[in-house]
Short mmCIF file of C-alpha atoms in Angstrom, two decimals:
data_model
loop_
_atom_site.label_atom_id
_atom_site.label_comp_id
_atom_site.label_asym_id
_atom_site.label_seq_id
_atom_site.Cartn_x
_atom_site.Cartn_y
_atom_site.Cartn_z
CA MET A 1 0.23 -6.79 -12.13
CA PRO A 2 -2.16 -4.37 -10.35
CA LYS A 3 -1.68 -4.10 -6.60
CA GLU A 4 -3.56 -2.21 -3.95
CA ILE A 5 -1.47 -0.84 -1.09
CA GLU A 6 -3.54 0.92 1.55
CA ARG A 7 -3.66 1.87 5.19
CA LYS A 8 -6.93 2.24 7.09
CA PHE A 9 -7.78 4.32 10.17
CA LEU A 10 -10.78 4.97 12.36
CA VAL A 11 -11.98 8.58 12.24
CA LYS A 12 -11.99 10.27 15.65
CA ASP A 13 -13.91 13.49 14.94
CA ASP A 14 -15.79 15.41 12.23
CA SER A 15 -13.08 18.00 11.45
CA TRP A 16 -12.43 16.26 8.09
CA ARG A 17 -15.87 17.35 6.83
CA ALA A 18 -14.75 20.97 6.33
CA LEU A 19 -12.10 19.70 3.87
CA ALA A 20 -14.19 17.09 2.08
CA GLY A 21 -15.61 17.22 -1.39
CA GLU A 22 -19.16 16.15 -2.14
CA GLY A 23 -19.74 12.56 -1.09
CA LYS A 24 -20.72 9.76 -3.44
CA ALA A 25 -23.14 6.99 -2.45
CA TYR A 26 -21.77 3.47 -2.82
CA ARG A 27 -23.65 0.17 -2.84
CA GLN A 28 -21.63 -2.99 -3.01
CA GLY A 29 -22.05 -6.69 -2.52
CA TYR A 30 -19.89 -9.77 -2.59
CA LEU A 31 -20.20 -12.77 -4.88
CA SER A 32 -17.30 -14.56 -3.17
CA LEU A 33 -15.92 -14.06 0.34
CA ASP A 34 -13.21 -16.72 0.13
CA LYS A 35 -10.05 -15.77 2.10
CA GLU A 36 -7.85 -16.21 -0.97
CA ARG A 37 -10.08 -14.28 -3.39
CA ILE A 38 -12.94 -11.86 -3.00
CA VAL A 39 -15.27 -10.87 -5.83
CA ARG A 40 -17.16 -7.61 -5.35
CA VAL A 41 -19.85 -5.81 -7.36
CA ARG A 42 -20.02 -2.05 -6.77
CA VAL A 43 -22.42 0.65 -7.99
CA VAL A 44 -21.55 4.34 -7.69
CA GLY A 45 -24.11 6.58 -9.36
CA GLU A 46 -24.56 5.32 -12.92
CA MET A 47 -21.27 3.39 -12.96
CA ALA A 48 -20.73 -0.23 -11.98
CA VAL A 49 -17.62 -2.39 -11.65
CA ILE A 50 -16.70 -5.89 -10.70
CA THR A 51 -13.52 -6.30 -8.66
CA ILE A 52 -11.45 -9.39 -7.93
CA LYS A 53 -9.07 -9.10 -4.97
CA GLY A 54 -6.46 -11.60 -3.91
CA ALA A 55 -5.45 -12.41 -0.34
CA ARG A 56 -3.84 -9.58 1.63
CA HIS A 57 -0.18 -9.79 2.50
CA GLY A 58 0.37 -6.98 4.98
CA ASN A 59 -1.14 -3.87 3.40
CA THR A 60 -0.90 -5.23 -0.15
CA ALA A 61 -3.23 -7.33 -2.33
CA LEU A 62 -3.61 -8.08 -6.02
CA GLU A 63 -6.64 -6.23 -7.40
CA TYR A 64 -8.35 -6.34 -10.81
CA GLU A 65 -11.32 -4.12 -11.66
CA TYR A 66 -13.53 -4.08 -14.76
CA PRO A 67 -16.58 -2.07 -15.87
CA LEU A 68 -19.92 -3.83 -15.68
CA PRO A 69 -23.27 -2.89 -17.25
CA LEU A 70 -25.36 -1.10 -14.60
CA PHE A 71 -28.40 -3.34 -15.14
CA ASP A 72 -26.29 -6.48 -14.62
CA ALA A 73 -24.69 -5.03 -11.49
CA GLU A 74 -28.07 -4.11 -9.98
CA GLU A 75 -29.38 -7.58 -10.71
CA MET A 76 -26.30 -9.18 -9.10
CA LEU A 77 -26.64 -6.98 -6.00
CA GLN A 78 -30.28 -7.96 -5.64
CA ASN A 79 -30.08 -11.66 -6.48
CA LEU A 80 -26.56 -13.04 -6.14
CA CYS A 81 -24.62 -11.10 -3.51
CA VAL A 82 -24.30 -12.22 0.10
CA PRO A 83 -26.56 -10.04 2.29
CA PRO A 84 -26.40 -7.47 3.69
CA LEU A 85 -25.08 -5.07 1.09
CA ILE A 86 -22.45 -2.53 2.08
CA GLU A 87 -23.93 0.97 1.93
CA LYS A 88 -21.77 4.03 2.48
CA VAL A 89 -21.02 7.55 1.35
CA ARG A 90 -17.39 8.12 0.35
CA TYR A 91 -15.74 11.52 0.67
CA GLU A 92 -12.33 12.54 -0.67
CA VAL A 93 -10.07 14.64 1.53
CA MET A 94 -6.60 15.84 0.54
CA HIS A 95 -3.94 15.92 3.26
CA SER A 96 -0.19 16.45 2.80
CA GLY A 97 -0.38 15.63 -0.91
CA LEU A 98 -2.29 12.35 -0.44
CA LYS A 99 -5.93 11.62 -1.23
CA TRP A 100 -7.77 10.13 1.73
CA GLU A 101 -11.12 8.39 1.29
CA VAL A 102 -13.47 8.70 4.25
CA ASP A 103 -16.30 6.16 4.27
CA VAL A 104 -19.41 6.92 6.33
CA PHE A 105 -21.36 3.66 6.56
CA SER A 106 -25.13 3.26 6.79
CA GLY A 107 -27.51 0.32 6.91
CA GLU A 108 -26.18 -2.63 8.97
CA ASN A 109 -22.87 -0.79 9.48
CA ALA A 110 -24.27 2.61 10.53
CA GLY A 111 -22.07 4.45 13.01
CA LEU A 112 -18.79 3.27 11.48
CA ILE A 113 -16.52 5.89 9.86
CA VAL A 114 -13.21 4.74 8.38
CA ALA A 115 -10.53 6.60 6.40
CA GLU A 116 -8.09 4.93 4.05
CA VAL A 117 -5.18 6.13 2.00
CA GLU A 118 -3.71 4.30 -1.01
CA LEU A 119 0.06 4.29 -1.32
CA GLU A 120 2.61 3.84 -4.09
CA ASP A 121 4.67 1.40 -1.99
CA ALA A 122 4.31 -0.28 1.40
CA GLY A 123 7.14 1.75 2.96
CA GLN A 124 5.79 5.15 1.90
CA HIS A 125 5.72 7.74 4.71
CA VAL A 126 2.22 8.95 5.61
CA GLU A 127 1.60 12.13 7.59
CA LEU A 128 -1.59 11.44 9.49
CA PRO A 129 -4.32 14.07 9.46
CA PRO A 130 -5.48 15.30 12.89
CA TRP A 131 -8.83 13.51 12.51
CA ALA A 132 -7.24 10.08 11.93
CA GLY A 133 -7.59 7.82 14.94
CA ASP A 134 -6.38 4.29 15.59
CA GLU A 135 -4.93 2.38 12.65
CA VAL A 136 -6.99 -0.69 11.75
CA SER A 137 -5.14 -1.79 8.59
CA ASP A 138 -4.39 -5.20 10.11
CA ASP A 139 -7.77 -5.65 11.80
CA ARG A 140 -9.79 -7.67 9.29
CA ARG A 141 -13.07 -6.81 11.08
CA TYR A 142 -12.93 -3.43 9.32
CA ALA A 143 -12.60 -4.89 5.81
CA ASN A 144 -15.79 -4.32 3.82
CA ALA A 145 -16.02 -8.04 3.05
CA SER A 146 -15.87 -8.81 6.79
CA LEU A 147 -18.56 -6.23 7.50
CA VAL A 148 -20.95 -8.29 5.38
CA LEU A 149 -20.52 -11.36 7.59
CA HIS A 150 -20.15 -9.43 10.87
CA PRO A 151 -21.89 -6.03 10.52
CA TYR A 152 -20.75 -3.22 12.81
CA SER A 153 -24.27 -2.97 14.32
CA LYS A 154 -23.85 -6.50 15.75
CA TRP A 155 -20.47 -5.89 17.44
CA GLN A 156 -20.50 -6.04 21.25
#
């Protein structure tokens, strides 16, 4: 049974950029934003996937991901997904043997930069990089699905 275990942090400065690979543009939308199950369509370059995520329990959730024809994904993003779409550039940064993903949001969520790290188990020790700020793993406002309903640009 596939599980996603991740921790998420705000990014406090740009020092990560010197360590980052080339970023990849992501566009994603949500077909379902139900608390118990989220269905996401994501396009990265010429690849598209559909992802079904179960409810989060701490830092863990069931997650299933399958390839999708690009044309179908683009059509779903345009016609079926709840607006606005999530637009971001994702960068990979290695730190202490772990791959961190730094998301720089644009569009309705411009100004938000979040880093997440996926773990093998919930108790795994994580050495934080110097650019990692406050942990927001338990703050659902920072979940991509929440950013659709309550974009960062509208926060007070």
